[in-house]
mmCIF file of C-alpha atoms and ligand atoms in Angstrom:
data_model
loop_
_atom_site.group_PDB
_atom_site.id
_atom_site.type_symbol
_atom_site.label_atom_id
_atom_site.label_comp_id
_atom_site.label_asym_id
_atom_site.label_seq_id
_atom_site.Cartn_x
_atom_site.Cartn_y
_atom_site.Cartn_z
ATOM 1 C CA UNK A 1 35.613 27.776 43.467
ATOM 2 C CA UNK A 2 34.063 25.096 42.395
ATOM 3 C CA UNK A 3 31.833 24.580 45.926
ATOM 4 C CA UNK A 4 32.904 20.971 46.943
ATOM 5 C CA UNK A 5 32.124 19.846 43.363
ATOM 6 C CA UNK A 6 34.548 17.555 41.669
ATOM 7 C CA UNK A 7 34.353 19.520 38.686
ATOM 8 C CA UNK A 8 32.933 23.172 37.378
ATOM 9 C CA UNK A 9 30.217 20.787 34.928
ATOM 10 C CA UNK A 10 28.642 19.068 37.667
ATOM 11 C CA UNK A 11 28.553 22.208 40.180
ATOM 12 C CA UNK A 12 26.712 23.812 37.075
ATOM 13 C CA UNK A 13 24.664 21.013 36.010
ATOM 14 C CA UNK A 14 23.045 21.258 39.940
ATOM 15 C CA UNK A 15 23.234 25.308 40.046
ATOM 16 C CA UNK A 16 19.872 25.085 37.318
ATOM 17 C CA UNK A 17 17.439 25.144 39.765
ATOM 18 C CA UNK A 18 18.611 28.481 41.699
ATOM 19 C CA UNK A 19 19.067 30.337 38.231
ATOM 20 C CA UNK A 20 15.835 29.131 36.314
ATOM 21 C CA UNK A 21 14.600 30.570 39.812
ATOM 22 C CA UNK A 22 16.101 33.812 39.291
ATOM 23 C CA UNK A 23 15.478 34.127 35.518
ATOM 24 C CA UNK A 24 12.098 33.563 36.112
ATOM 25 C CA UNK A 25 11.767 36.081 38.949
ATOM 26 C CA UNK A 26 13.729 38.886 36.226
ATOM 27 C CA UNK A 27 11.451 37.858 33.564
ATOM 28 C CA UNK A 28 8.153 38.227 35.727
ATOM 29 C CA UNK A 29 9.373 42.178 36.396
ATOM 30 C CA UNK A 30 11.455 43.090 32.847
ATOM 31 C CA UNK A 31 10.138 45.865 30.899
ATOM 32 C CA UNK A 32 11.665 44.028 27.796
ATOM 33 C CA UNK A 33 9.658 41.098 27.975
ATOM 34 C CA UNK A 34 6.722 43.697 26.716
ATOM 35 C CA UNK A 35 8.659 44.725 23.709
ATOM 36 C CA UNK A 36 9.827 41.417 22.753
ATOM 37 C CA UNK A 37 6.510 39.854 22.853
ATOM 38 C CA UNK A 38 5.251 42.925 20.786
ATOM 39 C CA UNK A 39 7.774 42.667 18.482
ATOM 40 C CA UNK A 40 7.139 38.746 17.376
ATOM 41 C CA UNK A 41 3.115 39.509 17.740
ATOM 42 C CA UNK A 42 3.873 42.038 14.658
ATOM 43 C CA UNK A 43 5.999 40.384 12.830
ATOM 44 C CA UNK A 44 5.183 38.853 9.321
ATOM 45 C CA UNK A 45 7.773 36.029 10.132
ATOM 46 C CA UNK A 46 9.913 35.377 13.205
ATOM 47 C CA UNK A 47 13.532 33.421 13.842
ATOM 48 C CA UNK A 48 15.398 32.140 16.489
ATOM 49 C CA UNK A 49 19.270 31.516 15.208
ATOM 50 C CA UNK A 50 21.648 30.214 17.312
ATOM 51 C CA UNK A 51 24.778 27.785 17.110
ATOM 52 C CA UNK A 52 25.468 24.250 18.955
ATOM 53 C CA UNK A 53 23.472 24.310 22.072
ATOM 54 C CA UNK A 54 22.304 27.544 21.727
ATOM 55 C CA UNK A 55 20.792 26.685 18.555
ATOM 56 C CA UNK A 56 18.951 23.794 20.480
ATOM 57 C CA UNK A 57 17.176 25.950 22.583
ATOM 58 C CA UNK A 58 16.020 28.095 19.873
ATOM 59 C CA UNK A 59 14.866 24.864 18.363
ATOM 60 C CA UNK A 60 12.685 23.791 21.804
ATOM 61 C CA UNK A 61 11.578 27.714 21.372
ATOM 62 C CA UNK A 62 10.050 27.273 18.228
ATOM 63 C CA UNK A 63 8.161 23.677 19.616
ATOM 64 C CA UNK A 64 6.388 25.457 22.510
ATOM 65 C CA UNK A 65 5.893 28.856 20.266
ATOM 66 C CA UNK A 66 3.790 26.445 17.736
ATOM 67 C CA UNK A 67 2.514 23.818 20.556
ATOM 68 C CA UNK A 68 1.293 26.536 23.570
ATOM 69 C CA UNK A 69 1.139 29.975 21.220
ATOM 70 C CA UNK A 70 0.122 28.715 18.148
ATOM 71 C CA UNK A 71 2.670 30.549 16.502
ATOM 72 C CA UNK A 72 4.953 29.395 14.085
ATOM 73 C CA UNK A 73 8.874 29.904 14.330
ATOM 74 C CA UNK A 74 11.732 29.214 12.193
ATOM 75 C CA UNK A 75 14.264 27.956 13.867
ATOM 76 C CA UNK A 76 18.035 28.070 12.574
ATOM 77 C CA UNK A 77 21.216 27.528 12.487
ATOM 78 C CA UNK A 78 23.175 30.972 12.279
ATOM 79 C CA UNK A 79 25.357 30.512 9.148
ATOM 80 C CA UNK A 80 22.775 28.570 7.154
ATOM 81 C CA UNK A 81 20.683 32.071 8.019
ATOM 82 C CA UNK A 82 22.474 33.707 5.298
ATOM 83 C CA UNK A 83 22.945 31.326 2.457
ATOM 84 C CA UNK A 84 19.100 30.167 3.564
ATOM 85 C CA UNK A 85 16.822 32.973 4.606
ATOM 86 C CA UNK A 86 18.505 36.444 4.285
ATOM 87 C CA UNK A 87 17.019 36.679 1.041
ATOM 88 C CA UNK A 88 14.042 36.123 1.897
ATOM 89 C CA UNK A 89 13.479 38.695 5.203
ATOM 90 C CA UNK A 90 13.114 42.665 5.352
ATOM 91 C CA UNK A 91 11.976 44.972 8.290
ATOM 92 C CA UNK A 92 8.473 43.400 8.901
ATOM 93 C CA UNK A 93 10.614 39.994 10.207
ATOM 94 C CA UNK A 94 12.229 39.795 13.771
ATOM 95 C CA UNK A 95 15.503 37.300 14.264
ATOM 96 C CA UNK A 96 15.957 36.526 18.203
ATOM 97 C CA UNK A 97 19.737 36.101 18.570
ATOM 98 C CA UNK A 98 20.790 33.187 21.050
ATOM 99 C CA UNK A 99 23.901 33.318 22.415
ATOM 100 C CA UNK A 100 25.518 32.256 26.108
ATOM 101 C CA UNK A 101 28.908 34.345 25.194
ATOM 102 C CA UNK A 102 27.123 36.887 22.822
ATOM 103 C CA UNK A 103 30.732 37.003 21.320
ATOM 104 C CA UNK A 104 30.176 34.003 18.325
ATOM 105 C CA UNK A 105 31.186 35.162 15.173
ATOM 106 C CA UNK A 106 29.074 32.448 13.632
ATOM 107 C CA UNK A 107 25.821 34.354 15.270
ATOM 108 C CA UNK A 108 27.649 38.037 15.254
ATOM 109 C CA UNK A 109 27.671 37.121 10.795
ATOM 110 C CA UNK A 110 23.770 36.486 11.051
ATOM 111 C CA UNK A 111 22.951 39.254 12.780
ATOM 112 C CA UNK A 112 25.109 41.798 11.000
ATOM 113 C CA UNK A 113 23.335 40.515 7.427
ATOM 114 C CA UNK A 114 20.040 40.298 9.589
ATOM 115 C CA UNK A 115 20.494 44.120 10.609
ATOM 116 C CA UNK A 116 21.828 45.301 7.298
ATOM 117 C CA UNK A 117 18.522 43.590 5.486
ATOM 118 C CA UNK A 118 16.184 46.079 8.240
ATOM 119 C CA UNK A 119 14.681 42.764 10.585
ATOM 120 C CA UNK A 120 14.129 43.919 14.008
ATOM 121 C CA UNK A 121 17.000 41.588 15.611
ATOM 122 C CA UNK A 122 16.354 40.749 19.708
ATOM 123 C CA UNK A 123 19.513 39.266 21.721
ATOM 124 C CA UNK A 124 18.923 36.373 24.235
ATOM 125 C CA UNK A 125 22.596 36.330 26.192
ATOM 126 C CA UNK A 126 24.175 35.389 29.168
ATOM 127 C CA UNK A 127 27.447 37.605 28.898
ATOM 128 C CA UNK A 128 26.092 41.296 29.909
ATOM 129 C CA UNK A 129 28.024 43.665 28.100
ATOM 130 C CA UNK A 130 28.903 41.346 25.195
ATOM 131 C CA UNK A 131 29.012 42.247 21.765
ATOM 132 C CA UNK A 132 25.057 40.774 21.151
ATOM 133 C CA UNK A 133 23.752 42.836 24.060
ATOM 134 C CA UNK A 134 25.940 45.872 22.494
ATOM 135 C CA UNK A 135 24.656 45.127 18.713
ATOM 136 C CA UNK A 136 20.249 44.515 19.833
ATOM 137 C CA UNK A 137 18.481 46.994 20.346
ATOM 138 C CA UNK A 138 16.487 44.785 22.421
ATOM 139 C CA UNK A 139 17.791 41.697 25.259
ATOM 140 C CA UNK A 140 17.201 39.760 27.585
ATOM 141 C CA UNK A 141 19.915 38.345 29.922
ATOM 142 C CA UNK A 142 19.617 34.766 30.889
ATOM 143 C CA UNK A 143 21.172 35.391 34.762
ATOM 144 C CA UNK A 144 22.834 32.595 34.772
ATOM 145 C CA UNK A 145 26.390 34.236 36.407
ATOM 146 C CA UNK A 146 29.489 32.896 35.213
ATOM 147 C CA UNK A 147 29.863 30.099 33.296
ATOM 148 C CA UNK A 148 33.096 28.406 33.266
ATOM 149 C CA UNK A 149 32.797 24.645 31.910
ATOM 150 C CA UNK A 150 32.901 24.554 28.259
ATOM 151 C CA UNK A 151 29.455 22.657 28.081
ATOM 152 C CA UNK A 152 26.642 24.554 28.361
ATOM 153 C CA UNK A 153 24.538 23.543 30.659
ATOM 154 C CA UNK A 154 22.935 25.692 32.994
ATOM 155 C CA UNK A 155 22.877 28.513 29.932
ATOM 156 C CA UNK A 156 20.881 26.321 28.022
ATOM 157 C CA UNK A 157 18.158 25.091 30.703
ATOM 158 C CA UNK A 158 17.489 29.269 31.291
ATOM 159 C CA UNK A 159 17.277 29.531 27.337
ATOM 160 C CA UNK A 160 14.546 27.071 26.913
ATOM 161 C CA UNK A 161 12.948 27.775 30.586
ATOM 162 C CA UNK A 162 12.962 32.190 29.043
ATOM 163 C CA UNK A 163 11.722 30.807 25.483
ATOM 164 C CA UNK A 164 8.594 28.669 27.583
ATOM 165 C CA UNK A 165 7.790 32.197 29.352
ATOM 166 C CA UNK A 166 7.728 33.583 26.140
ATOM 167 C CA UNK A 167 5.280 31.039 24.582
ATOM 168 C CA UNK A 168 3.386 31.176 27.882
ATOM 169 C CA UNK A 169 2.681 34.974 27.937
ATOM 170 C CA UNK A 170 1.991 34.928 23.718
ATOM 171 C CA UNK A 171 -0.689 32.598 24.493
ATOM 172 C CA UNK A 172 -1.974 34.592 27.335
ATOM 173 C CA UNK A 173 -1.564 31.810 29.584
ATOM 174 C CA UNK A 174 -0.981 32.257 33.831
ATOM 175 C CA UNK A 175 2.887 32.012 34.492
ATOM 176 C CA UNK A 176 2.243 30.787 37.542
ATOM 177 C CA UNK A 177 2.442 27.304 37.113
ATOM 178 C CA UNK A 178 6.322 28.181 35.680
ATOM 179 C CA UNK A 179 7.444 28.850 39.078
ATOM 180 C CA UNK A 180 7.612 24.795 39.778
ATOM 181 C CA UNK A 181 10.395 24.566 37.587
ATOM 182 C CA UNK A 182 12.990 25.065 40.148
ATOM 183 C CA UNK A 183 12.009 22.413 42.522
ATOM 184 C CA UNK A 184 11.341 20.464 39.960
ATOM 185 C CA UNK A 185 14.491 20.499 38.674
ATOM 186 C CA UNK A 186 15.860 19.679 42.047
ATOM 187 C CA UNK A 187 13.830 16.334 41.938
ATOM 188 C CA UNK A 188 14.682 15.476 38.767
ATOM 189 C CA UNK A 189 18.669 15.803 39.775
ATOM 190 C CA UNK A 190 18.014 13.478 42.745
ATOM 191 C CA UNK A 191 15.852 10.272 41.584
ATOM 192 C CA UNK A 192 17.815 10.521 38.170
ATOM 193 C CA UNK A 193 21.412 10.559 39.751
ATOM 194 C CA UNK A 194 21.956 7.550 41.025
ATOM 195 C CA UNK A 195 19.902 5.801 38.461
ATOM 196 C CA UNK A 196 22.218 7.360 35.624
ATOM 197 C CA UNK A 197 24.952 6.383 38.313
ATOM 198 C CA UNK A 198 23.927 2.787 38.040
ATOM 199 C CA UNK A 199 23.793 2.553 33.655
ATOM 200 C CA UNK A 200 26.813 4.153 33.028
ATOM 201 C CA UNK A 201 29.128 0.721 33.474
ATOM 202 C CA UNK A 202 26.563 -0.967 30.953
ATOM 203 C CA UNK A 203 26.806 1.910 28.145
ATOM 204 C CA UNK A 204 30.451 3.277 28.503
ATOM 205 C CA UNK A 205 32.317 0.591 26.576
ATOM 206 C CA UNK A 206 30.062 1.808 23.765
ATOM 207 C CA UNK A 207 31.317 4.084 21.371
ATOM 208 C CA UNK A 208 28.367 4.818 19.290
ATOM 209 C CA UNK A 209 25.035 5.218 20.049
ATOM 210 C CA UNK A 210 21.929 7.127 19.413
ATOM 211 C CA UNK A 211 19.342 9.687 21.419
ATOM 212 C CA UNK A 212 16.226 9.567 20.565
ATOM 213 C CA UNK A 213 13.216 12.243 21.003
ATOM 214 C CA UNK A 214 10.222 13.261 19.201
ATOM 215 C CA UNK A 215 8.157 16.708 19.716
ATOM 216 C CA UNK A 216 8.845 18.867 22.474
ATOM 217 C CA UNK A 217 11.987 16.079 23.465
ATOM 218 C CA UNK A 218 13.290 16.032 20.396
ATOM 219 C CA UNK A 219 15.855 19.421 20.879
ATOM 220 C CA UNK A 220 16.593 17.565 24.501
ATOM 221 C CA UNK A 221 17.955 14.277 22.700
ATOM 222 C CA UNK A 222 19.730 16.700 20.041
ATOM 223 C CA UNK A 223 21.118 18.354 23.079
ATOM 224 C CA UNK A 224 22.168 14.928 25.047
ATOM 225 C CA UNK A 225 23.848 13.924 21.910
ATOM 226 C CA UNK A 226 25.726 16.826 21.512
ATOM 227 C CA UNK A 227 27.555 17.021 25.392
ATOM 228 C CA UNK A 228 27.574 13.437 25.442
ATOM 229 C CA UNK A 229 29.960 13.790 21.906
ATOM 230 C CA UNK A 230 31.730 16.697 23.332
ATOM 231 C CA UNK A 231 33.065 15.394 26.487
ATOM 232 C CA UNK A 232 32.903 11.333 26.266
ATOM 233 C CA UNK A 233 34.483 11.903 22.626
ATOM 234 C CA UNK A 234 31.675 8.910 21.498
ATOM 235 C CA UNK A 235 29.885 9.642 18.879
ATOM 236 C CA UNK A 236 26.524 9.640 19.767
ATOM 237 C CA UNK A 237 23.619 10.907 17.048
ATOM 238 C CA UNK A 238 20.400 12.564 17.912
ATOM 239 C CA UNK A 239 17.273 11.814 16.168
ATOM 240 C CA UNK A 240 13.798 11.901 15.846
ATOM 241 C CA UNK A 241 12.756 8.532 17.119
ATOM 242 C CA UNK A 242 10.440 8.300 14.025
ATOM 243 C CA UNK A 243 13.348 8.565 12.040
ATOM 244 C CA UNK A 244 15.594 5.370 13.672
ATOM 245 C CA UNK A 245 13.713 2.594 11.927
ATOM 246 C CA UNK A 246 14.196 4.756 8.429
ATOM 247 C CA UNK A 247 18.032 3.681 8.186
ATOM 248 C CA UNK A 248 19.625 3.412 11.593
ATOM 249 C CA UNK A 249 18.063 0.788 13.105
ATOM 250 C CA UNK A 250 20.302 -1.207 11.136
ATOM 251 C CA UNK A 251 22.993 -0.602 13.787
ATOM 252 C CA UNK A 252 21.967 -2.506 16.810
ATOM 253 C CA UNK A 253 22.882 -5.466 17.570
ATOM 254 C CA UNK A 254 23.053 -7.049 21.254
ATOM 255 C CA UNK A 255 23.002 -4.658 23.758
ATOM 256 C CA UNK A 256 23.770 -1.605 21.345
ATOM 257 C CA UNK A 257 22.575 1.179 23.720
ATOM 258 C CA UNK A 258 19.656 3.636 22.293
ATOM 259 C CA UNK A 259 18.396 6.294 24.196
ATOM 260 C CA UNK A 260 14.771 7.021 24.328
ATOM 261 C CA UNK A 261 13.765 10.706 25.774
ATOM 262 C CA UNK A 262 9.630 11.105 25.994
ATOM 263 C CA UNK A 263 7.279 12.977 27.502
ATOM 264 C CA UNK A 264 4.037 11.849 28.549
ATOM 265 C CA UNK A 265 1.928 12.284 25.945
ATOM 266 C CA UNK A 266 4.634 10.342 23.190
ATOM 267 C CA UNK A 267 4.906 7.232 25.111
ATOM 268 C CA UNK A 268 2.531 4.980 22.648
ATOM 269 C CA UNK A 269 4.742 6.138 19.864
ATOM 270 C CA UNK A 270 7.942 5.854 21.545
ATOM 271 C CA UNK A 271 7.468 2.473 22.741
ATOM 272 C CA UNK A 272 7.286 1.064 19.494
ATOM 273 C CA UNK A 273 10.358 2.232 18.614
ATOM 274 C CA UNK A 274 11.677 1.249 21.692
ATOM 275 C CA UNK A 275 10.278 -2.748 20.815
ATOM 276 C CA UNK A 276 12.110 -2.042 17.712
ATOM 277 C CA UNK A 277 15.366 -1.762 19.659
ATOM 278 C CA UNK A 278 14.754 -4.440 21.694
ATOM 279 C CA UNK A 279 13.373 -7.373 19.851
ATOM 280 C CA UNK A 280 16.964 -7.174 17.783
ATOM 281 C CA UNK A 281 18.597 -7.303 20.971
ATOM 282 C CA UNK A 282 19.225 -3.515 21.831
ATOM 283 C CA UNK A 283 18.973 -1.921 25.151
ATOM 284 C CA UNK A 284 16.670 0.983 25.008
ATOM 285 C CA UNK A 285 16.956 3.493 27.975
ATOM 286 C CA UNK A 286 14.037 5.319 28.600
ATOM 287 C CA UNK A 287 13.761 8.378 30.198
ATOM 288 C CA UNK A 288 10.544 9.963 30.860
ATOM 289 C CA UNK A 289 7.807 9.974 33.453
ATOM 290 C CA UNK A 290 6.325 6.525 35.315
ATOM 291 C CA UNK A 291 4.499 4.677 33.481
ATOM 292 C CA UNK A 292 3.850 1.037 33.503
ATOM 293 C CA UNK A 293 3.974 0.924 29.110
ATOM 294 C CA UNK A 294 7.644 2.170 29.498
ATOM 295 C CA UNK A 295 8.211 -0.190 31.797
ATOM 296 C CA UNK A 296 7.381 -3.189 30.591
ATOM 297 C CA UNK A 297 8.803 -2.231 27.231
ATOM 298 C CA UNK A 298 11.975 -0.615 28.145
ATOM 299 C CA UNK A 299 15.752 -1.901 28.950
ATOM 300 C CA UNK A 300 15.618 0.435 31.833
ATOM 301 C CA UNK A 301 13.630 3.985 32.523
ATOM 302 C CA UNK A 302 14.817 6.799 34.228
ATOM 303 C CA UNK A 303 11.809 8.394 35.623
ATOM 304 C CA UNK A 304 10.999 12.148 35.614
ATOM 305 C CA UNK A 305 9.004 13.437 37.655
ATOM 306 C CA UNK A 306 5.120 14.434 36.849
ATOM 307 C CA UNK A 307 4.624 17.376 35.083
ATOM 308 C CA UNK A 308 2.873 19.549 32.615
ATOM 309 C CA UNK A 309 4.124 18.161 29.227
ATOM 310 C CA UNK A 310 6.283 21.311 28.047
ATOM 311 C CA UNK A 311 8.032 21.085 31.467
ATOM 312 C CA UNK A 312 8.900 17.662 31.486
ATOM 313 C CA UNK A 313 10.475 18.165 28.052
ATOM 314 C CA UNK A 314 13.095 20.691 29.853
ATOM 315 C CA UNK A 315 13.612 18.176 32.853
ATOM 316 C CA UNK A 316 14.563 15.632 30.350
ATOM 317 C CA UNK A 317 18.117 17.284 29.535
ATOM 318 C CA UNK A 318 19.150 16.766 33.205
ATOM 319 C CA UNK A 319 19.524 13.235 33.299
ATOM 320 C CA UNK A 320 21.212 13.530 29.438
ATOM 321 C CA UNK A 321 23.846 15.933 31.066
ATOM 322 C CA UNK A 322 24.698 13.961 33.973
ATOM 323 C CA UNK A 323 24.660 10.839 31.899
ATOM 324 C CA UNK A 324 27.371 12.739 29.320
ATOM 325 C CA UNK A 325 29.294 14.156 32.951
ATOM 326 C CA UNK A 326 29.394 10.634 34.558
ATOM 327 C CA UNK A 327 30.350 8.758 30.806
ATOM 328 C CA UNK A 328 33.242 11.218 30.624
ATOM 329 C CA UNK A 329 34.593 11.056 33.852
ATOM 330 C CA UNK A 330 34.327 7.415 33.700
ATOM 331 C CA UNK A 331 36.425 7.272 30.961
ATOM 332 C CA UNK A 332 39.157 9.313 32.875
ATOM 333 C CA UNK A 333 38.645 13.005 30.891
ATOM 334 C CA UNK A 334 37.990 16.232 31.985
ATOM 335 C CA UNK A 335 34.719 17.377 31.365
ATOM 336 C CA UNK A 336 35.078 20.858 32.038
ATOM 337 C CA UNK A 337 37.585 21.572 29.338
ATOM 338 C CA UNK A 338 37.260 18.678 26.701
ATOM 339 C CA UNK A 339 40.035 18.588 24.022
ATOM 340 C CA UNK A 340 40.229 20.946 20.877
ATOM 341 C CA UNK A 341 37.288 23.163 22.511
ATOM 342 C CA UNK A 342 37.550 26.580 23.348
ATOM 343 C CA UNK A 343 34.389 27.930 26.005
ATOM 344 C CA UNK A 344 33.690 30.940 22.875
ATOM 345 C CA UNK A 345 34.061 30.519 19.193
ATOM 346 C CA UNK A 346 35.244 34.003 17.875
ATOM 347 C CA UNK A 347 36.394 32.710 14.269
ATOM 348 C CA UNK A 348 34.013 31.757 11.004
HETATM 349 C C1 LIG B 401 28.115 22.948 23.693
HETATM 350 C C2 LIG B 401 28.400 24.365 23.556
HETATM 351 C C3 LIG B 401 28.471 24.971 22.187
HETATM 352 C C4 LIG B 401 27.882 26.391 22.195
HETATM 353 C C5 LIG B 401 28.068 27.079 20.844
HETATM 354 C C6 LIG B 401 27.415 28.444 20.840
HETATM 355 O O1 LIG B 401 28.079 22.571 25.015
HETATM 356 O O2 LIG B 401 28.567 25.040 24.539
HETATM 357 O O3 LIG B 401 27.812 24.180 21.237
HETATM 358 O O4 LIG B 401 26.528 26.303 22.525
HETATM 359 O O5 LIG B 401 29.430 27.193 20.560
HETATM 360 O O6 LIG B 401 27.933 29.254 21.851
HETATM 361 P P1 LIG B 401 27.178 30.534 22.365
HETATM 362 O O7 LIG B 401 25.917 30.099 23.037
HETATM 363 O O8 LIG B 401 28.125 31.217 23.308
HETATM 364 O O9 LIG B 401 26.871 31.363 21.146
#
């Protein structure tokens, strides 16, 4: 069952290419894609709601919506919808529900208040024949199969990988270039294993650290920091890197690990907070594409592989999840099924 892999996690974490391959193939032929892009090119205001991980994606949805589309999403988290923005919406906004499960009463709440106010409310769901895909009028499945390890991994590449198709076709833009994903992906799994093989000793015995992204990488350190809480049980905050030196920088001392996620067009900006990190003694892990500024500045850097900047933003979560994988089964847990978790949150 789990195909020679010690665990469901990792067999996931490495299925990404193959199903970014066949969501993309599905998207490229869907009849839906046309009514979901004409149903956000209408709309007076658009949101992407979603919870945990899910919510993560919506958040790197909304960064290539405004960066590739110029269009401008709100992105949120689905109970602060209703305290937050139900007021505020009526038919002429749309709400795109994310949800692996589709069965999260958190997002299930939103879109009930979302549906009763008249927005036009889109699904975005892995589970076909889940209550989201019952309750939109309008979905798109994220082919993904079954996923059994509690977390999300290969759900949440196909989120961000259908939101990027999204922003690509709003802007008009040639797919094509899309279709690299896959094989990029595979790269990306094979330079950055053994070199997040090689760091974990160093950071392990740490139980607190930070990762840091800015733009586009920003939802990927978000997302790092949440698996790498959820199955190391460290407690591990993600943050704009702009943000550390406003308060947090206070917290490293000698060899404090900080994680620095960029893509290629951040790396003046990131390596200043990066020398920030280090000249008080830090270790600051970089992960991004070569380049000799990262280099010389950085603790270590775990090298992506070149591409587009939107695309190396998605390849940056691979090395975060086998970093959180390889930090929890070092510390002798099961990542698959990490304590007081349950795979689908049905209660408020
Ligand atoms: C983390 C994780 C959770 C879920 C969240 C929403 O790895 O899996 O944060 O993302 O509970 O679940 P879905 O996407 O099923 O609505």
């Amino acid at each position: 069952q789990k195909g020679g892999y010690a665990h469901f996690m990792l067999k996931e974490i490495h299925e990404q290419p193959q199903v970014a391959r066949e969501v993309l193939h599905m998207l490229a032929g869907s009849t839906e894609v046309k009514r979901v892009l004409d149903a956000i090119r209408n709309a007076r205001q658009v949101y992407f709601i979603g919870c945990g991980t899910s919510y993560h994606a919506c958040l790197a949805g909304s960064v290539y919506f405004a960066q590739l589309a110029g269009r401008a999403v709100i992105p949120v988290l689905a109970p602060q919808f209703i305290p937050q923005y139900l007021p505020a919406v009526n038919k002429q906004d749309v709400g795109i529900f994310v949800s692996q499960s589709g069965e999260t009463k958190d997002v299930l709440n939103a879109l009930q208040a979302a549906e009763a106010q008249g927005m036009t409310c889109l699904g975005l769901a892995n589970v076909i024949g889940s209550t989201l895909t019952k309750a939109t009028a309008c979905w798109l499945p994220l082919c993904c199969g079954y996923e059994i390890s509690v977390p999300a991994t290969k759900t949440f590449t196909n989120q961000v990988v259908t939101f990027l198709y999204l922003a690509y076709r709003l802007a008009g833009r040639d797919t094509r270039p899309l279709e690299d994903i896959p094989a990029l992906m595979e790269t990306t799994l094979n330079t950055a294993a053994p070199q997040i093989e090689a760091i974990v000793p160093a950071i392990n015995p740490w139980n607190d650290l930070y990762c840091l992204g800015y733009g586009a990488t920003y939802p990927m350190a978000l997302e790092g920091a949440l698996k790498l809480k959820e199955i190391t049980y460290a407690h591990c905050e993600g943050m704009l890197s702009t943000e550390f030196k406003h308060g947090p920088l206070s917290a490293v001392t000698e060899n404090y690990p900080v994680l620095f996620v960029t893509g290629p067009e951040d790396v003046p900006l990131i390596v200043s907070g990066i020398n920030e990190v280090t000249c008080r003694g830090g270790r600051a892990i970089a992960i991004g594409q070569e380049d000799s500024r990262l280099r010389a500045n950085a603790s270590e850097v775990i090298t992506l592989p070149e591409a587009s900047p939107e695309i190396s933003s998605l390849l940056s979560v691979l090395p975060l999840q086998l970093l959180a994988y390889h930090m929890s089964v070092g510390r002798g847990y099961d990542p698959d099924f990490p304590r007081n978790l349950s795979k689908t949150l049905t209660v408020d």
